[in-house]
């Protein structure tokens, strides 16, 4: 019938007339692979005898405990994953239309049913039900994907930057396919005193748990900055947040934090187990010296991170990034781009042009980056 040769299809027949039940059993018995039929004389009995093996329900609309569309609705409710065929003595086209509209896969009049028609109706009804369930799962998956995308977009940062003296760009590329969030994160906040605070961070690992942890750390960082906290005080709180929120004790996080003073001519940085930022100043392109300030968050207890004082002057450009770009391969081989390779690309392009820089890194890698990427570029005085 509709079951594989080595399997027996199970059909639930809800019919109070013994003669009609016998007729249905005889007709289905003529199938190439006859089904197992469970006969129930009422809805109550049908509910009691319904099993997970039932793939199709044949139901009369004149039962002792329910009639008409009420009987159908109760069957649809109690057997949502089974095909439902209305088998009735009511030769009423209007009732049949209403039954199908209510959710039945087919409507058959007892007087018109013969073996081939009934077997075919069961087969087609089960296929229609399978298609309906597949379509429903697809719609639910699409809705869930859209909901997740809206949620992830809402968790991405919007920089709080009021000064017109700085140019600010950020790029964010999760390594996970079809994801908007990753364990890497960034944020930029200007505090009431005019200082500009920038962070990029990298939670080790890949996946939704790491992405959630990255969001938690970013939001915690923003709240602490807005509350006036900086330096080791801020880092120790972030370290506590990481330890409380992480799923495993092996998970750590690297950070690079820059606090640019209100004059925009000096920065204090903390490079917490993170790749060194790039600095363009007085025509010289290089890495910020004195890095790192100390180990990543989440590894050692009672750590102090050394601040790095960086004179900026009037014209300067600062690039903070996670390790996605420098861990890209070169020419498809085992060699990584590295910090020196990133510096060479900045020289090649005459400064930091984020889109061109990232495009070139992907070209050298020979494919999309497998690691997450978060970059923030801040410049003053037209320096790129």
Short mmCIF file of C-alpha atoms in Angstrom, two decimals:
data_model
loop_
_atom_site.label_atom_id
_atom_site.label_comp_id
_atom_site.label_asym_id
_atom_site.label_seq_id
_atom_site.Cartn_x
_atom_site.Cartn_y
_atom_site.Cartn_z
CA UNK A 1 0.00 0.00 0.00
CA UNK A 2 1.78 3.15 1.22
CA UNK A 3 4.17 1.42 3.58
CA UNK A 4 7.50 -0.14 2.47
CA UNK A 5 7.30 -3.89 1.70
CA UNK A 6 8.92 -4.81 5.03
CA UNK A 7 6.60 -2.53 7.06
CA UNK A 8 2.88 -2.68 7.79
CA UNK A 9 0.86 0.51 7.66
CA UNK A 10 -1.39 1.12 10.68
CA UNK A 11 -4.78 2.72 10.08
CA UNK A 12 -7.24 3.83 12.76
CA UNK A 13 -10.89 3.38 11.71
CA UNK A 14 -13.44 5.27 13.84
CA UNK A 15 -16.80 3.86 12.80
CA UNK A 16 -19.77 2.85 14.99
CA UNK A 17 -21.45 0.67 12.35
CA UNK A 18 -20.05 -2.87 12.41
CA UNK A 19 -21.18 -3.56 8.84
CA UNK A 20 -19.43 -0.48 7.46
CA UNK A 21 -16.30 -1.27 9.49
CA UNK A 22 -16.25 -4.79 8.05
CA UNK A 23 -16.62 -3.36 4.52
CA UNK A 24 -13.67 -1.01 4.99
CA UNK A 25 -11.52 -3.86 6.31
CA UNK A 26 -12.46 -6.00 3.29
CA UNK A 27 -11.67 -3.21 0.81
CA UNK A 28 -8.32 -2.37 2.36
CA UNK A 29 -7.52 -6.06 2.56
CA UNK A 30 -7.30 -6.10 -1.25
CA UNK A 31 -4.23 -3.81 -1.18
CA UNK A 32 -0.87 -5.24 -2.26
CA UNK A 33 0.41 -4.69 1.27
CA UNK A 34 -2.73 -4.66 3.47
CA UNK A 35 -2.60 -2.34 6.47
CA UNK A 36 -3.15 -3.16 10.12
CA UNK A 37 -6.55 -1.74 11.05
CA UNK A 38 -7.44 -0.58 14.55
CA UNK A 39 -11.22 -0.31 14.85
CA UNK A 40 -12.83 2.07 17.34
CA UNK A 41 -16.57 2.57 17.73
CA UNK A 42 -16.42 6.12 19.15
CA UNK A 43 -14.12 9.11 19.44
CA UNK A 44 -13.40 8.22 23.05
CA UNK A 45 -12.36 4.70 22.08
CA UNK A 46 -10.40 6.06 19.11
CA UNK A 47 -8.48 8.40 21.39
CA UNK A 48 -7.68 5.50 23.71
CA UNK A 49 -6.51 3.23 20.89
CA UNK A 50 -4.56 5.86 18.97
CA UNK A 51 -0.82 5.04 18.86
CA UNK A 52 2.25 6.69 17.34
CA UNK A 53 2.19 4.02 14.62
CA UNK A 54 -1.11 5.30 13.19
CA UNK A 55 -0.37 7.08 9.91
CA UNK A 56 -3.96 7.49 8.69
CA UNK A 57 -7.34 7.91 10.38
CA UNK A 58 -10.64 7.06 8.68
CA UNK A 59 -13.51 8.72 10.53
CA UNK A 60 -17.27 8.70 10.16
CA UNK A 61 -19.08 11.98 10.83
CA UNK A 62 -21.97 10.30 12.67
CA UNK A 63 -20.56 8.91 15.89
CA UNK A 64 -22.18 8.30 19.28
CA UNK A 65 -20.13 11.02 20.99
CA UNK A 66 -19.60 13.53 18.12
CA UNK A 67 -21.13 14.37 14.76
CA UNK A 68 -20.36 16.49 11.73
CA UNK A 69 -17.36 18.79 11.63
CA UNK A 70 -17.08 18.62 15.42
CA UNK A 71 -16.05 14.95 15.09
CA UNK A 72 -13.48 15.87 12.43
CA UNK A 73 -12.02 18.71 14.48
CA UNK A 74 -11.54 16.41 17.46
CA UNK A 75 -9.75 13.83 15.29
CA UNK A 76 -7.49 16.49 13.80
CA UNK A 77 -6.65 17.66 17.29
CA UNK A 78 -5.85 14.25 18.71
CA UNK A 79 -3.92 13.00 15.64
CA UNK A 80 -2.09 16.07 14.26
CA UNK A 81 0.60 14.04 12.45
CA UNK A 82 -1.72 11.53 10.76
CA UNK A 83 -3.61 11.86 7.49
CA UNK A 84 -7.36 12.11 8.07
CA UNK A 85 -9.99 10.86 5.63
CA UNK A 86 -13.67 11.51 6.23
CA UNK A 87 -15.67 8.40 5.32
CA UNK A 88 -19.38 9.05 5.65
CA UNK A 89 -22.80 8.19 4.33
CA UNK A 90 -23.62 11.89 3.83
CA UNK A 91 -23.52 12.52 0.08
CA UNK A 92 -23.19 16.27 0.54
CA UNK A 93 -20.64 18.17 -1.56
CA UNK A 94 -20.86 21.20 0.75
CA UNK A 95 -19.97 19.07 3.79
CA UNK A 96 -17.07 17.54 1.88
CA UNK A 97 -15.72 20.97 0.97
CA UNK A 98 -15.98 22.12 4.57
CA UNK A 99 -14.26 18.96 5.80
CA UNK A 100 -11.27 19.44 3.48
CA UNK A 101 -11.13 23.13 4.36
CA UNK A 102 -11.08 22.19 8.05
CA UNK A 103 -8.02 20.00 7.54
CA UNK A 104 -9.09 16.59 6.24
CA UNK A 105 -6.97 15.20 3.40
CA UNK A 106 -9.96 13.64 1.61
CA UNK A 107 -13.75 13.11 1.79
CA UNK A 108 -15.30 9.84 0.62
CA UNK A 109 -18.95 8.77 0.45
CA UNK A 110 -19.41 5.19 1.60
CA UNK A 111 -21.82 4.28 -1.21
CA UNK A 112 -19.26 5.29 -3.85
CA UNK A 113 -16.21 3.59 -2.35
CA UNK A 114 -14.60 0.53 -3.90
CA UNK A 115 -11.25 -1.12 -3.10
CA UNK A 116 -9.03 0.66 -5.63
CA UNK A 117 -10.50 4.08 -4.80
CA UNK A 118 -10.08 3.59 -1.05
CA UNK A 119 -6.51 2.29 -1.30
CA UNK A 120 -5.57 5.16 -3.59
CA UNK A 121 -7.27 7.71 -1.30
CA UNK A 122 -5.28 6.47 1.70
CA UNK A 123 -2.03 6.58 -0.27
CA UNK A 124 -2.60 10.09 -1.66
CA UNK A 125 -3.89 11.41 1.65
CA UNK A 126 -0.74 10.30 3.43
CA UNK A 127 1.43 11.94 0.79
CA UNK A 128 -0.55 15.18 1.07
CA UNK A 129 -0.19 15.08 4.85
CA UNK A 130 3.54 14.49 4.54
CA UNK A 131 3.82 17.44 2.17
CA UNK A 132 1.72 19.64 4.48
CA UNK A 133 3.91 18.81 7.48
CA UNK A 134 7.08 19.43 5.48
CA UNK A 135 5.75 22.80 4.31
CA UNK A 136 4.76 23.70 7.87
CA UNK A 137 8.24 22.81 9.15
CA UNK A 138 9.78 24.91 6.36
CA UNK A 139 7.62 27.92 7.23
CA UNK A 140 8.42 27.51 10.93
CA UNK A 141 12.14 27.28 10.12
CA UNK A 142 11.96 30.42 7.96
CA UNK A 143 10.11 32.31 10.68
CA UNK A 144 12.64 31.17 13.27
CA UNK A 145 15.52 32.22 11.01
CA UNK A 146 14.00 35.66 10.50
CA UNK A 147 13.34 36.02 14.22
CA UNK A 148 16.92 35.02 15.03
CA UNK A 149 18.23 37.48 12.44
CA UNK A 150 16.20 40.32 13.96
CA UNK A 151 17.44 39.33 17.41
CA UNK A 152 21.07 39.18 16.28
CA UNK A 153 20.84 42.51 14.45
CA UNK A 154 19.42 44.06 17.60
CA UNK A 155 22.46 42.85 19.56
CA UNK A 156 25.00 44.38 17.17
CA UNK A 157 26.54 47.62 18.47
CA UNK A 158 25.65 51.13 17.38
CA UNK A 159 28.61 53.41 18.17
CA UNK A 160 27.95 56.25 20.60
CA UNK A 161 30.16 58.89 19.01
CA UNK A 162 29.32 62.58 18.90
CA UNK A 163 32.57 64.29 17.87
CA UNK A 164 33.04 65.36 14.25
CA UNK A 165 36.82 65.36 14.58
CA UNK A 166 37.14 61.60 14.23
CA UNK A 167 36.42 59.26 11.34
CA UNK A 168 35.08 55.92 12.54
CA UNK A 169 34.59 52.68 10.63
CA UNK A 170 33.88 49.16 11.81
CA UNK A 171 33.49 45.86 10.00
CA UNK A 172 32.15 42.60 11.40
CA UNK A 173 32.21 39.20 9.66
CA UNK A 174 31.19 36.08 11.62
CA UNK A 175 32.95 32.89 10.57
CA UNK A 176 29.79 30.83 11.15
CA UNK A 177 27.68 30.39 8.03
CA UNK A 178 24.33 32.24 7.96
CA UNK A 179 25.13 33.95 11.27
CA UNK A 180 25.15 37.64 12.16
CA UNK A 181 26.84 37.26 15.54
CA UNK A 182 30.06 35.57 16.58
CA UNK A 183 32.37 35.34 19.55
CA UNK A 184 34.27 38.38 18.27
CA UNK A 185 32.84 41.76 19.28
CA UNK A 186 33.51 45.48 19.08
CA UNK A 187 32.05 48.73 20.43
CA UNK A 188 32.74 52.45 20.55
CA UNK A 189 31.48 54.84 23.23
CA UNK A 190 32.18 58.54 23.82
CA UNK A 191 31.82 59.42 27.50
CA UNK A 192 30.41 62.76 28.72
CA UNK A 193 33.91 64.17 29.26
CA UNK A 194 34.65 63.79 25.54
CA UNK A 195 36.95 60.76 25.84
CA UNK A 196 36.43 58.07 23.18
CA UNK A 197 36.54 54.43 24.27
CA UNK A 198 37.00 51.61 21.76
CA UNK A 199 37.07 47.85 22.32
CA UNK A 200 37.54 44.77 20.16
CA UNK A 201 37.41 41.32 21.74
CA UNK A 202 37.59 37.66 20.85
CA UNK A 203 35.96 34.83 22.82
CA UNK A 204 37.80 31.59 22.06
CA UNK A 205 35.80 29.03 20.13
CA UNK A 206 33.02 29.24 17.57
CA UNK A 207 29.29 28.82 17.91
CA UNK A 208 26.14 30.33 19.42
CA UNK A 209 27.37 29.98 23.02
CA UNK A 210 30.51 31.97 22.23
CA UNK A 211 28.44 34.55 20.34
CA UNK A 212 26.15 34.98 23.36
CA UNK A 213 29.16 35.36 25.64
CA UNK A 214 30.66 37.97 23.30
CA UNK A 215 27.44 39.99 23.44
CA UNK A 216 27.37 39.75 27.24
CA UNK A 217 30.94 41.03 27.50
CA UNK A 218 30.34 43.85 25.03
CA UNK A 219 27.26 45.07 26.86
CA UNK A 220 29.05 44.78 30.19
CA UNK A 221 31.96 46.80 28.79
CA UNK A 222 29.61 49.53 27.51
CA UNK A 223 27.77 49.73 30.85
CA UNK A 224 31.05 49.98 32.75
CA UNK A 225 32.39 52.72 30.48
CA UNK A 226 29.19 54.74 30.75
CA UNK A 227 29.45 54.35 34.55
CA UNK A 228 32.94 55.88 34.44
CA UNK A 229 35.04 52.74 34.93
CA UNK A 230 38.31 52.20 33.04
CA UNK A 231 41.59 50.33 33.28
CA UNK A 232 42.14 47.41 35.64
CA UNK A 233 38.92 48.11 37.52
CA UNK A 234 36.94 47.58 34.32
CA UNK A 235 38.98 44.56 33.25
CA UNK A 236 38.53 42.78 36.56
CA UNK A 237 34.75 43.14 36.33
CA UNK A 238 34.81 41.82 32.75
CA UNK A 239 36.93 38.91 33.98
CA UNK A 240 34.27 38.15 36.62
CA UNK A 241 31.47 38.36 34.03
CA UNK A 242 33.36 35.96 31.77
CA UNK A 243 33.87 33.43 34.55
CA UNK A 244 30.20 33.58 35.54
CA UNK A 245 28.78 33.37 32.02
CA UNK A 246 31.09 30.91 30.26
CA UNK A 247 30.05 27.29 29.74
CA UNK A 248 33.49 25.87 30.39
CA UNK A 249 36.49 26.85 32.50
CA UNK A 250 38.70 26.54 29.41
CA UNK A 251 37.03 29.48 27.64
CA UNK A 252 39.06 32.69 27.68
CA UNK A 253 38.76 36.07 25.97
CA UNK A 254 41.32 38.46 24.50
CA UNK A 255 40.70 42.21 24.35
CA UNK A 256 42.15 45.41 23.02
CA UNK A 257 40.83 48.56 24.67
CA UNK A 258 41.76 52.10 23.72
CA UNK A 259 40.74 55.19 25.67
CA UNK A 260 41.42 58.34 23.64
CA UNK A 261 41.51 61.42 25.87
CA UNK A 262 39.16 64.39 25.30
CA UNK A 263 41.88 66.28 23.39
CA UNK A 264 42.01 63.32 20.97
CA UNK A 265 45.82 63.54 21.01
CA UNK A 266 46.68 60.75 23.44
CA UNK A 267 45.49 57.20 24.06
CA UNK A 268 45.80 54.79 26.92
CA UNK A 269 45.54 51.19 25.80
CA UNK A 270 45.21 47.77 27.38
CA UNK A 271 46.10 44.87 25.10
CA UNK A 272 44.84 41.83 26.97
CA UNK A 273 46.45 38.80 25.30
CA UNK A 274 45.34 40.30 21.99
CA UNK A 275 47.04 41.08 18.65
CA UNK A 276 48.72 44.52 18.75
CA UNK A 277 46.77 47.38 17.13
CA UNK A 278 48.23 49.24 14.15
CA UNK A 279 49.11 52.92 14.41
CA UNK A 280 49.83 55.41 11.63
CA UNK A 281 51.48 58.53 13.00
CA UNK A 282 53.88 61.05 11.43
CA UNK A 283 53.86 59.04 8.21
CA UNK A 284 55.02 55.87 9.99
CA UNK A 285 52.93 52.68 9.89
CA UNK A 286 53.61 50.22 12.69
CA UNK A 287 52.25 48.33 15.65
CA UNK A 288 51.61 49.94 19.00
CA UNK A 289 54.75 49.18 21.06
CA UNK A 290 54.72 47.62 24.52
CA UNK A 291 52.06 44.98 23.81
CA UNK A 292 50.58 42.94 25.30
CA UNK A 293 49.59 44.44 28.65
CA UNK A 294 49.02 41.02 30.16
CA UNK A 295 47.26 37.67 29.69
CA UNK A 296 43.73 37.09 28.37
CA UNK A 297 40.69 37.23 30.63
CA UNK A 298 39.59 34.03 32.30
CA UNK A 299 42.97 32.34 32.77
CA UNK A 300 44.67 33.69 35.90
CA UNK A 301 43.21 35.10 39.09
CA UNK A 302 44.21 38.50 40.54
CA UNK A 303 45.88 39.83 37.40
CA UNK A 304 46.94 43.42 36.78
CA UNK A 305 47.24 44.65 33.21
CA UNK A 306 49.79 47.35 32.41
CA UNK A 307 48.48 50.44 30.63
CA UNK A 308 50.23 51.46 27.41
CA UNK A 309 50.53 55.21 26.90
CA UNK A 310 50.37 56.15 23.22
CA UNK A 311 51.01 59.77 22.14
CA UNK A 312 48.88 60.39 19.04
CA UNK A 313 49.39 64.02 18.11
CA UNK A 314 47.03 65.77 15.74
CA UNK A 315 46.98 63.49 12.69
CA UNK A 316 46.80 59.77 13.33
CA UNK A 317 45.06 56.52 12.45
CA UNK A 318 44.42 53.55 14.77
CA UNK A 319 43.27 50.07 13.75
CA UNK A 320 42.00 47.56 16.33
CA UNK A 321 41.21 44.06 15.06
CA UNK A 322 40.67 40.47 16.12
CA UNK A 323 42.86 37.64 14.84
CA UNK A 324 40.62 36.76 11.86
CA UNK A 325 42.71 38.76 9.33
CA UNK A 326 46.16 37.74 10.58
CA UNK A 327 45.20 34.05 10.77
CA UNK A 328 44.17 34.03 7.11
CA UNK A 329 46.41 31.86 4.95
CA UNK A 330 48.52 33.17 2.08
CA UNK A 331 48.21 31.60 -1.35
CA UNK A 332 46.33 28.58 -0.09
CA UNK A 333 49.39 27.26 1.75
CA UNK A 334 50.05 26.72 5.45
CA UNK A 335 51.64 30.14 6.00
CA UNK A 336 49.52 32.70 7.86
CA UNK A 337 49.32 36.37 6.96
CA UNK A 338 50.35 37.46 10.46
CA UNK A 339 50.80 40.96 11.82
CA UNK A 340 53.72 41.69 9.46
CA UNK A 341 51.60 40.64 6.49
CA UNK A 342 48.78 42.93 7.64
CA UNK A 343 51.26 45.80 7.94
CA UNK A 344 52.47 45.11 4.39
CA UNK A 345 48.89 45.27 3.10
CA UNK A 346 48.36 48.63 4.83
CA UNK A 347 51.59 49.89 3.18
CA UNK A 348 50.41 48.46 -0.15
CA UNK A 349 47.13 50.38 0.04
CA UNK A 350 48.69 53.57 1.39
CA UNK A 351 46.80 53.41 4.67
CA UNK A 352 43.83 51.68 6.28
CA UNK A 353 40.93 51.28 3.86
CA UNK A 354 38.85 48.64 5.61
CA UNK A 355 36.81 47.27 2.71
CA UNK A 356 39.79 47.01 0.38
CA UNK A 357 41.94 45.59 3.16
CA UNK A 358 39.43 42.87 4.06
CA UNK A 359 38.82 42.06 0.40
CA UNK A 360 42.56 41.60 -0.14
CA UNK A 361 42.88 39.38 2.93
CA UNK A 362 40.06 37.14 1.61
CA UNK A 363 41.72 37.02 -1.82
CA UNK A 364 45.01 35.92 -0.27
CA UNK A 365 43.17 33.32 1.81
CA UNK A 366 41.60 31.92 -1.35
CA UNK A 367 38.17 31.66 0.27
CA UNK A 368 35.95 33.24 2.91
CA UNK A 369 37.61 33.52 6.30
CA UNK A 370 36.89 30.57 8.58
CA UNK A 371 37.57 32.66 11.68
CA UNK A 372 35.49 35.59 12.92
CA UNK A 373 36.59 39.13 12.12
CA UNK A 374 35.92 42.36 13.99
CA UNK A 375 37.79 45.57 13.14
CA UNK A 376 37.46 49.19 14.25
CA UNK A 377 39.35 51.97 12.49
CA UNK A 378 39.50 55.41 14.11
CA UNK A 379 41.40 58.30 12.54
CA UNK A 380 41.89 62.03 12.98
CA UNK A 381 43.08 64.70 10.59
CA UNK A 382 42.35 62.74 7.43
CA UNK A 383 44.92 60.04 8.16
CA UNK A 384 43.91 56.62 6.82
#
